[in-house]
Coordinates of C-alpha atoms and ligand atoms in Angstrom, one line a residue:
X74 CA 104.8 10.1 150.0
X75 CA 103.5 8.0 147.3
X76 CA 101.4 10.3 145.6
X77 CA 104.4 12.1 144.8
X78 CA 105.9 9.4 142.8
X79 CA 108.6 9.8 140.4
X80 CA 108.0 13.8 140.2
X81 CA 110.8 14.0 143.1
X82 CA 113.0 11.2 142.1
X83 CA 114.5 13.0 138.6
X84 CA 115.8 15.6 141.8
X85 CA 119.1 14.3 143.3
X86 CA 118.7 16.6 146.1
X87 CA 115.2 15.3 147.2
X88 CA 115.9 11.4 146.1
X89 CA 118.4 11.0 149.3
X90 CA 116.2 12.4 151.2
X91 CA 112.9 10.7 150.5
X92 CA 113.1 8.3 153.2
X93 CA 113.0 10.5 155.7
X94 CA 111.7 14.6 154.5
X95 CA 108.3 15.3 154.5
X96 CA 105.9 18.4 152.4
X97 CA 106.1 20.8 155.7
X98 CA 103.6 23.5 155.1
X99 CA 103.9 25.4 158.7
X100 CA 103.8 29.0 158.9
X101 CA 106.9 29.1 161.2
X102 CA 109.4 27.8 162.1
X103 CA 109.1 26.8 158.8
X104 CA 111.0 24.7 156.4
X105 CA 114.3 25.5 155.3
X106 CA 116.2 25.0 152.1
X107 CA 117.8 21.4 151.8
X108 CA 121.4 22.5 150.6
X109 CA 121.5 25.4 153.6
X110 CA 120.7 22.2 155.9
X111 CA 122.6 19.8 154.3
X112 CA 125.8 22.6 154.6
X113 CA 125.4 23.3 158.0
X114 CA 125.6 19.2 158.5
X115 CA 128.7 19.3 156.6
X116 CA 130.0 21.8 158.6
X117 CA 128.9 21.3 162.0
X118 CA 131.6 20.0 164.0
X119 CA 134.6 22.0 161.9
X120 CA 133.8 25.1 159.8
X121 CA 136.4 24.6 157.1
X122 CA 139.6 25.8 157.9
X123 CA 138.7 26.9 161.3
X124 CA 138.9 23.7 163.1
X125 CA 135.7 24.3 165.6
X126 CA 132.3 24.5 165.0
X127 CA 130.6 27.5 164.6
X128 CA 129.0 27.4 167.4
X129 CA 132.5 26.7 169.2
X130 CA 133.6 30.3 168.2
X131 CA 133.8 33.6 169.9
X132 CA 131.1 36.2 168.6
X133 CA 134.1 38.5 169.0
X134 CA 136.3 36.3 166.7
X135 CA 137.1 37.3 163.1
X136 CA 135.5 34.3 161.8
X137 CA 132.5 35.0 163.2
X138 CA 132.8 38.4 162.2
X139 CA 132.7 38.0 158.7
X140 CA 130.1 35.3 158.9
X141 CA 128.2 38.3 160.4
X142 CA 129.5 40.9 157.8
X143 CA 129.0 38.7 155.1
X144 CA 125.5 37.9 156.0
X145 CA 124.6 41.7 155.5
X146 CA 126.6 42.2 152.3
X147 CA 124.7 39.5 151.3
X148 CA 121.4 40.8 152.2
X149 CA 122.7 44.4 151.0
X150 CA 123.1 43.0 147.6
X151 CA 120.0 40.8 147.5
X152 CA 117.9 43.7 148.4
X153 CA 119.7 46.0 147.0
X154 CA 119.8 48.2 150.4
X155 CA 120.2 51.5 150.2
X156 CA 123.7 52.7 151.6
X157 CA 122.0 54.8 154.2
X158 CA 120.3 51.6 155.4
X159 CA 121.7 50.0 158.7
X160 CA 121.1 46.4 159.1
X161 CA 120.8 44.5 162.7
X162 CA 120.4 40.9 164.1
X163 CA 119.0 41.4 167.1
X164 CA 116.8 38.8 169.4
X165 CA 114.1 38.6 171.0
X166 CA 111.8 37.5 167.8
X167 CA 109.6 39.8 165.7
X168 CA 107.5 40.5 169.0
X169 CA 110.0 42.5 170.7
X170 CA 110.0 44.4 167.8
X171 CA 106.3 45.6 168.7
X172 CA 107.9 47.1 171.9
X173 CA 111.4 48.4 170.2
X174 CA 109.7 50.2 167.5
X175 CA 108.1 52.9 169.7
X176 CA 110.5 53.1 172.2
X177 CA 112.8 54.1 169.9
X178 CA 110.7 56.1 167.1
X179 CA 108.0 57.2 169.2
X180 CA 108.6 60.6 171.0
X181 CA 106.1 61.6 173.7
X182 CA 103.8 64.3 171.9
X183 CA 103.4 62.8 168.6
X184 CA 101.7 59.8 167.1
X185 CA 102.1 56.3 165.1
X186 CA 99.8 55.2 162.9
X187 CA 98.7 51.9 162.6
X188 CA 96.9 49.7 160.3
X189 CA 95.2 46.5 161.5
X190 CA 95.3 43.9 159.2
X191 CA 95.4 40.9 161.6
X192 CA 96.3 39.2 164.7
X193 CA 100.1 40.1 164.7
X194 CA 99.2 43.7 163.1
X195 CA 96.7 44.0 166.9
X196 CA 99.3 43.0 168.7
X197 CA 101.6 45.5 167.4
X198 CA 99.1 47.6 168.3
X199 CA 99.0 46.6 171.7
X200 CA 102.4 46.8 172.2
X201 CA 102.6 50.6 170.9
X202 CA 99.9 51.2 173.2
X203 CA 101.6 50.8 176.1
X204 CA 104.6 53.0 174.6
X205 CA 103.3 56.3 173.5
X206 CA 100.0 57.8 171.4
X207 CA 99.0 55.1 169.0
X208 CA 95.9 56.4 166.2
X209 CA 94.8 53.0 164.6
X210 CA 94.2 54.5 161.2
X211 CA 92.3 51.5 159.4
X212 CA 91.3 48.8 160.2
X213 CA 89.7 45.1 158.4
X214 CA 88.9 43.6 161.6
X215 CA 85.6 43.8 160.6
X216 CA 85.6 41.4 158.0
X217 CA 87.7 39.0 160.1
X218 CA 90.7 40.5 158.0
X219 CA 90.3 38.6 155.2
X220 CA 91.2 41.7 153.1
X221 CA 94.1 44.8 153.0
X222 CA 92.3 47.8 153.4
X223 CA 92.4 50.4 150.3
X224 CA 93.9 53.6 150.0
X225 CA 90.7 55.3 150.6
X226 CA 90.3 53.7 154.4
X227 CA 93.1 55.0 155.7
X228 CA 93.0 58.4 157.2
X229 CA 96.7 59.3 157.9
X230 CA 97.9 61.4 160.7
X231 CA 100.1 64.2 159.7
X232 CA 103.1 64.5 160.7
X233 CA 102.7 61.1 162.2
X234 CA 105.7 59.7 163.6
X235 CA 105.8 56.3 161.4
X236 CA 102.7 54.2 159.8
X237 CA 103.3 50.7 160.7
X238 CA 101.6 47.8 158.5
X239 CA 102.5 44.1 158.4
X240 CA 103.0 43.3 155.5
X241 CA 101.8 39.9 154.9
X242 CA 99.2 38.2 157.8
X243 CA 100.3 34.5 158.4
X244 CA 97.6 33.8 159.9
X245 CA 94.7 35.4 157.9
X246 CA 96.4 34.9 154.5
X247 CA 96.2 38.6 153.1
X248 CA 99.5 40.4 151.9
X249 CA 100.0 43.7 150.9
X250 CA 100.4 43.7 146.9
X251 CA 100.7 47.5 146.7
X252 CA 102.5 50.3 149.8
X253 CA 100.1 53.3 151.6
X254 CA 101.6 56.3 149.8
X255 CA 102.9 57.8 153.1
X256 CA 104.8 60.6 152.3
X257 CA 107.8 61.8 154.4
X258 CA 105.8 60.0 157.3
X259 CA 108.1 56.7 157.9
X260 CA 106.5 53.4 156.9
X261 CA 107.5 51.0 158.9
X262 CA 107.0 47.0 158.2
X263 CA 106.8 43.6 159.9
X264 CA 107.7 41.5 157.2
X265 CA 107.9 38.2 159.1
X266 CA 106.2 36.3 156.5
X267 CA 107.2 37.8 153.4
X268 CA 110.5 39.2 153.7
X269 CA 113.0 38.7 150.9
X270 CA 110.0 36.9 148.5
X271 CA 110.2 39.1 146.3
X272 CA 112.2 42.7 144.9
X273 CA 111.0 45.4 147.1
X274 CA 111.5 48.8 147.5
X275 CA 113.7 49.5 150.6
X276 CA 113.8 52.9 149.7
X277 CA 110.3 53.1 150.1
X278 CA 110.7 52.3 154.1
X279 CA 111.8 53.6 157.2
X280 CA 111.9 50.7 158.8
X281 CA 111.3 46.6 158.4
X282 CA 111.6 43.9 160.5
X283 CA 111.0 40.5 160.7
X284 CA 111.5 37.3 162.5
X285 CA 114.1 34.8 160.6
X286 CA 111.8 31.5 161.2
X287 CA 110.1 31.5 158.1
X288 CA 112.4 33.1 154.7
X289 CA 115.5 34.0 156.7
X290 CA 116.6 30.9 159.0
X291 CA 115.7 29.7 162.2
X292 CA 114.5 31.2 165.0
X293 CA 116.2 33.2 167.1
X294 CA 117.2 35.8 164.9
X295 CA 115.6 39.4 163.9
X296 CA 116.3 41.3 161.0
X297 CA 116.1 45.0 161.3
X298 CA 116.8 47.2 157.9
X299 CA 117.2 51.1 159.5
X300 CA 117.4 54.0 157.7
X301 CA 120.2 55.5 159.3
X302 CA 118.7 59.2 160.3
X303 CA 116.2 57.6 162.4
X304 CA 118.6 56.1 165.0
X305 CA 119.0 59.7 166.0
X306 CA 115.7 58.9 167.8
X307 CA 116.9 56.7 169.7
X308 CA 116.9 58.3 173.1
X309 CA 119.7 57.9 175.1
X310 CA 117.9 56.8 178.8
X311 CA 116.3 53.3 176.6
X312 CA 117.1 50.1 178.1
X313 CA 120.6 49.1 176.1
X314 CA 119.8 46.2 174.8
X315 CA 116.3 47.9 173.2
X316 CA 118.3 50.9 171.1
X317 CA 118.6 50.3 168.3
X318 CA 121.6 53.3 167.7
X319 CA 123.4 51.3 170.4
X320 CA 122.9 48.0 168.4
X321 CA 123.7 49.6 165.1
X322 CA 127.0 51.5 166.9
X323 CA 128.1 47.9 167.7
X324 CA 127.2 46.4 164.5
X325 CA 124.5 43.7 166.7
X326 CA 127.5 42.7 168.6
X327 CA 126.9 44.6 171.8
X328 CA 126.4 41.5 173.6
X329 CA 126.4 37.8 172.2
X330 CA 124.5 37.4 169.0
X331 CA 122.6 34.2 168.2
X332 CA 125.6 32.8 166.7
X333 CA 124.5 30.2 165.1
X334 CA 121.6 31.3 163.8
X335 CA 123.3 33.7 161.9
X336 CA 125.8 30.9 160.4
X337 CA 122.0 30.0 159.2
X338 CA 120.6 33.1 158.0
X339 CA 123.9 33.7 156.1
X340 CA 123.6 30.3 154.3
X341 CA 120.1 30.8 153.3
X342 CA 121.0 34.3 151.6
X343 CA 123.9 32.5 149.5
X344 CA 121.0 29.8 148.5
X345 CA 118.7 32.6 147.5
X346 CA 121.7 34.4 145.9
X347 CA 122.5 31.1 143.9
X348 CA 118.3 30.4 142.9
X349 CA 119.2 33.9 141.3
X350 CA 118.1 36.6 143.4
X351 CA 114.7 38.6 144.5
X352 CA 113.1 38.6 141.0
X353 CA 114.0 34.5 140.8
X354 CA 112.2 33.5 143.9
X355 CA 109.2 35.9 143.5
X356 CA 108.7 33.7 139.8
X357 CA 108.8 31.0 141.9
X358 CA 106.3 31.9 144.4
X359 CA 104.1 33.5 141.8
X360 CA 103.9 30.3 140.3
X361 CA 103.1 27.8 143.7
X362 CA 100.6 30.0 144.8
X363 CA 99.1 30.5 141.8
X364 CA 99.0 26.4 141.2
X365 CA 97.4 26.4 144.5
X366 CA 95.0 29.3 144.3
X367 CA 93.6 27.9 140.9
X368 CA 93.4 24.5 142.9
X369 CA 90.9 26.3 145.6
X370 CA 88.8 27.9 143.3
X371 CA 88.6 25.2 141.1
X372 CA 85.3 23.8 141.6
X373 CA 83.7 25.5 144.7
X374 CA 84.4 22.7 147.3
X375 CA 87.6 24.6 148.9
X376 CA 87.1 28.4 149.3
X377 CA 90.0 30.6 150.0
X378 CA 89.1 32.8 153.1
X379 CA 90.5 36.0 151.5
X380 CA 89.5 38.5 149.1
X381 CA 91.2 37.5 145.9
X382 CA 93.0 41.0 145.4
X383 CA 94.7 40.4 148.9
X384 CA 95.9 36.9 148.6
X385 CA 99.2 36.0 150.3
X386 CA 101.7 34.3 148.3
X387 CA 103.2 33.1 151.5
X388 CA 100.1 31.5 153.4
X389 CA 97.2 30.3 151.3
X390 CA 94.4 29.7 153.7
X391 CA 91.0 27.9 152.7
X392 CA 88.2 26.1 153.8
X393 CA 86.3 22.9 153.2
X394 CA 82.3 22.6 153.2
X395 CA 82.5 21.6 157.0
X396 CA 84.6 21.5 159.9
X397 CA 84.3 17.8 160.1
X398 CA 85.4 17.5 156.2
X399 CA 88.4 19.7 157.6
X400 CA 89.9 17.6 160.3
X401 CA 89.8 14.4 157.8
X402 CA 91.4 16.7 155.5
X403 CA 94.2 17.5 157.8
X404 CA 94.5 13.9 158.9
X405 CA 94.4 12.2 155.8
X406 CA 97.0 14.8 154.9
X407 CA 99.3 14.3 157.4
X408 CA 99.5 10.6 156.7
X409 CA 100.4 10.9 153.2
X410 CA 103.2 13.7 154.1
X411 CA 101.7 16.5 153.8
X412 CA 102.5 18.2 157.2
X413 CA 101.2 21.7 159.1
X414 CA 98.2 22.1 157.0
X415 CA 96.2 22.9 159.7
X416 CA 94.8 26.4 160.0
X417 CA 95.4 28.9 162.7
X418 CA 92.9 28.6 165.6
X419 CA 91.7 31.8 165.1
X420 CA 91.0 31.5 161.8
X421 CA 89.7 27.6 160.9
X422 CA 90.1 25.8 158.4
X423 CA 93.5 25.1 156.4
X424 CA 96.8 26.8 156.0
X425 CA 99.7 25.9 153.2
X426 CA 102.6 28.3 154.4
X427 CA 104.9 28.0 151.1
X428 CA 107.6 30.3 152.0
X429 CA 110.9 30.6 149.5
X430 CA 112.2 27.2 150.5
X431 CA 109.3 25.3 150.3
X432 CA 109.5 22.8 147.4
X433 CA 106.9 23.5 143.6
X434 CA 107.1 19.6 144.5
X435 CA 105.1 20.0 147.5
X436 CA 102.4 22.4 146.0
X437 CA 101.6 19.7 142.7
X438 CA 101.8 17.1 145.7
X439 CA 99.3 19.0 148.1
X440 CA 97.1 19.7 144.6
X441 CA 96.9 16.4 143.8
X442 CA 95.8 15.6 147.2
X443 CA 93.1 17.8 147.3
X444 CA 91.7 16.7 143.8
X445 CA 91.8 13.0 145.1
X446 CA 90.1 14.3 148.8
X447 CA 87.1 16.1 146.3
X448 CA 86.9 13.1 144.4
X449 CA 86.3 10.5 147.2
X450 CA 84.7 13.5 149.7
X451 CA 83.0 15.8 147.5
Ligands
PMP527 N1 104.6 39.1 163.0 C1 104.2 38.2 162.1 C2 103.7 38.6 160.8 C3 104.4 36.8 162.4 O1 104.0 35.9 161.5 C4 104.9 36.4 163.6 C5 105.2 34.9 164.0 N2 104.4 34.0 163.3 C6 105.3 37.4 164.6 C7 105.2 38.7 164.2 C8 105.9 37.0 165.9 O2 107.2 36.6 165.7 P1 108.1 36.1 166.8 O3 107.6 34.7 167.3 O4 109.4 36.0 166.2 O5 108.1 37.1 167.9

């Protein structure tokens, strides 16, 4: 941590933590906002005026009731969801939500479009497969999906039951900056990585979904945004647990919620309330991936591994000259603090997952880093 020196110490909230907290750039479970933590520490054994801890409590129980109900106000007024939006915690992680999707929106005789941007988007894909009629509508695969494809690729089905994209790829690094016009046809989202980073248009969606792990909370929990009118395709012979008209008619509560990770996920929205909302955090994102971006491109010796138009401002991926360069990278990086740098498998290289909570700190700590690795290595 001592390249960091007294940038973090003029921050209270940081300087009792230095001992012990680390720059954690993994893609997920990722890190999580210090004041959320150091709240649910405070509260763990007794929620204030309760007496138990939260996880103590009965899901059915009016305190945990209005944890639940306050988590989606919050969310309602963060987002600024639509009224005719329903909003579920469900389980199971953003991969059952590859299966739910088209077994509740996918009738037999129609179609779902899909667009493959990545390894998550393919699995989707997969998933729908084995559901119903699946028309994969564009695809960057390619180009090892190191871009989002333009309008112009995509050749839409009408009358198409939903378009599903995803809309940032952890692994690759790509994000989508701008929707697929897709007219009264559904789109449907995984936001895992990108949810909540900055204002969007819920209007604009049928459906999104997304794991918590990375801006919502920890793992465990799955946020669903609905528009109401398409729970009326939820047929009634589906498994219970998979409709999601039966999880919306029991407000997620049809069987025991992850209780605690909701506690979570509620606390996180209050922190993003209090950093000022949507437009607040997107500034702040803007600005650390920017920092870092201008970092890779810098001088030639990192190169980012996606086309600049499609950049993710959640996961900046990049390369070094060789693999060898890369593992000292990583390992000289984890010594000094810098943790989960390393890139997916699939992809190589290096990864810097800087979700909401991940500290401006950490990026002009990871920058200086890889100016001093150049220096000595270039
Ligand atoms: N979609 C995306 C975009 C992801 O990043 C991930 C997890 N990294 C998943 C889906 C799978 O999420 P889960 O592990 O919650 O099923």
């Amino acid at each position: 941590m001592t390249i960091v020196g007294p940038v973090l110490w003029d921050r209270p909230v940081y300087a009792s933590h230095m001992s012990s907290r680390i720059f954690n750039f993994s893609a997920g479970p990722a890190v999580m906002p210090l004041p959320v933590l150091e709240q649910a520490q405070r509260e763990l054994v007794t929620l204030p005026g309760v007496g138990m801890s939260v996880m103590e409590i009965s899901h059915r129980s009016k305190t945990f009731e209005d944890l639940l109900n306050g988590a989606i106000a919050d969310i309602r007024e963060l987002a600024n969801v639509p009224s005719h939006y329903r909003l579920l915690m469900l389980q199971g992680g953003a991969s059952l939500q590859f299966s739910m999707v088209p077994m509740n929106l996918l009738s037999s005789g129609s179609t779902a479009d899909y667009i493959d941007t990545g390894t998550w988007a393919d699995k989707a894909i997969k998933e729908a497969t084995r559901v119903g009629r699946v028309n994969v509508t564009g695809s960057t695969k390619a180009s090892n999906y190191n871009r989002i494809p333009a309008a112009r690729e995509l050749t839409l089905t009408p009358g198409a039951a939903y378009v599903h994209i995803t809309s940032n790829n952890t692994i690759e690094g790509t994000q989508w900056h701008t929707l697929p016009d897709t007219g009264d046809v559904p789109l449907v989202a995984d936001a895992s990585s990108d949810i909540f980073s900055r204002p969007t248009d819920i209007g604009r969606f049928g459906l999104i979904y997304a794991g918590a792990q990375k801006n919502l909370g920890p793992s465990g929990v799955t946020l669903v945004i609905v528009r109401e009118d398409l729970l009326s395709r939820s047929r009634a012979d589906l498994p219970t647990m998979l409709s999601y008209k039966v999880q919306s008619d029991n407000n997620s509560l049809y069987n025991t919620p992850n209780t605690f990770g909701v506690y979570i996920l509620g606390l996180t929205m209050k922190w993003l309330k209090s950093l000022g909302g949507l437009a607040a955090i997107a500034r702040l994102n803007e600005r650390k991936a920017s920092t870092l971006y201008a970092e890779v491109d810098r001088t030639g010796f990192y190169r980012g591994t996606a086309e600049k138009a499609s950049r993710s401002l959640m996961n900046v991926t990049f390369r070094l000259p060789s693999e060898a360069l890369e593992k000292e990278f990583e390992k000289a990086a984890t010594k000094t603090g810098l943790d989960g740098l390393k890139g997916h498998r699939l992809v190589g290289g290096m990864r810097a997952s800087i979700y909401n909570a991940f500290p401006e700190e950490g990026v002009a700590a990871l920058v200086q880093f890889m100016r001093e690795f150049e220096r000595t290595k270039g």
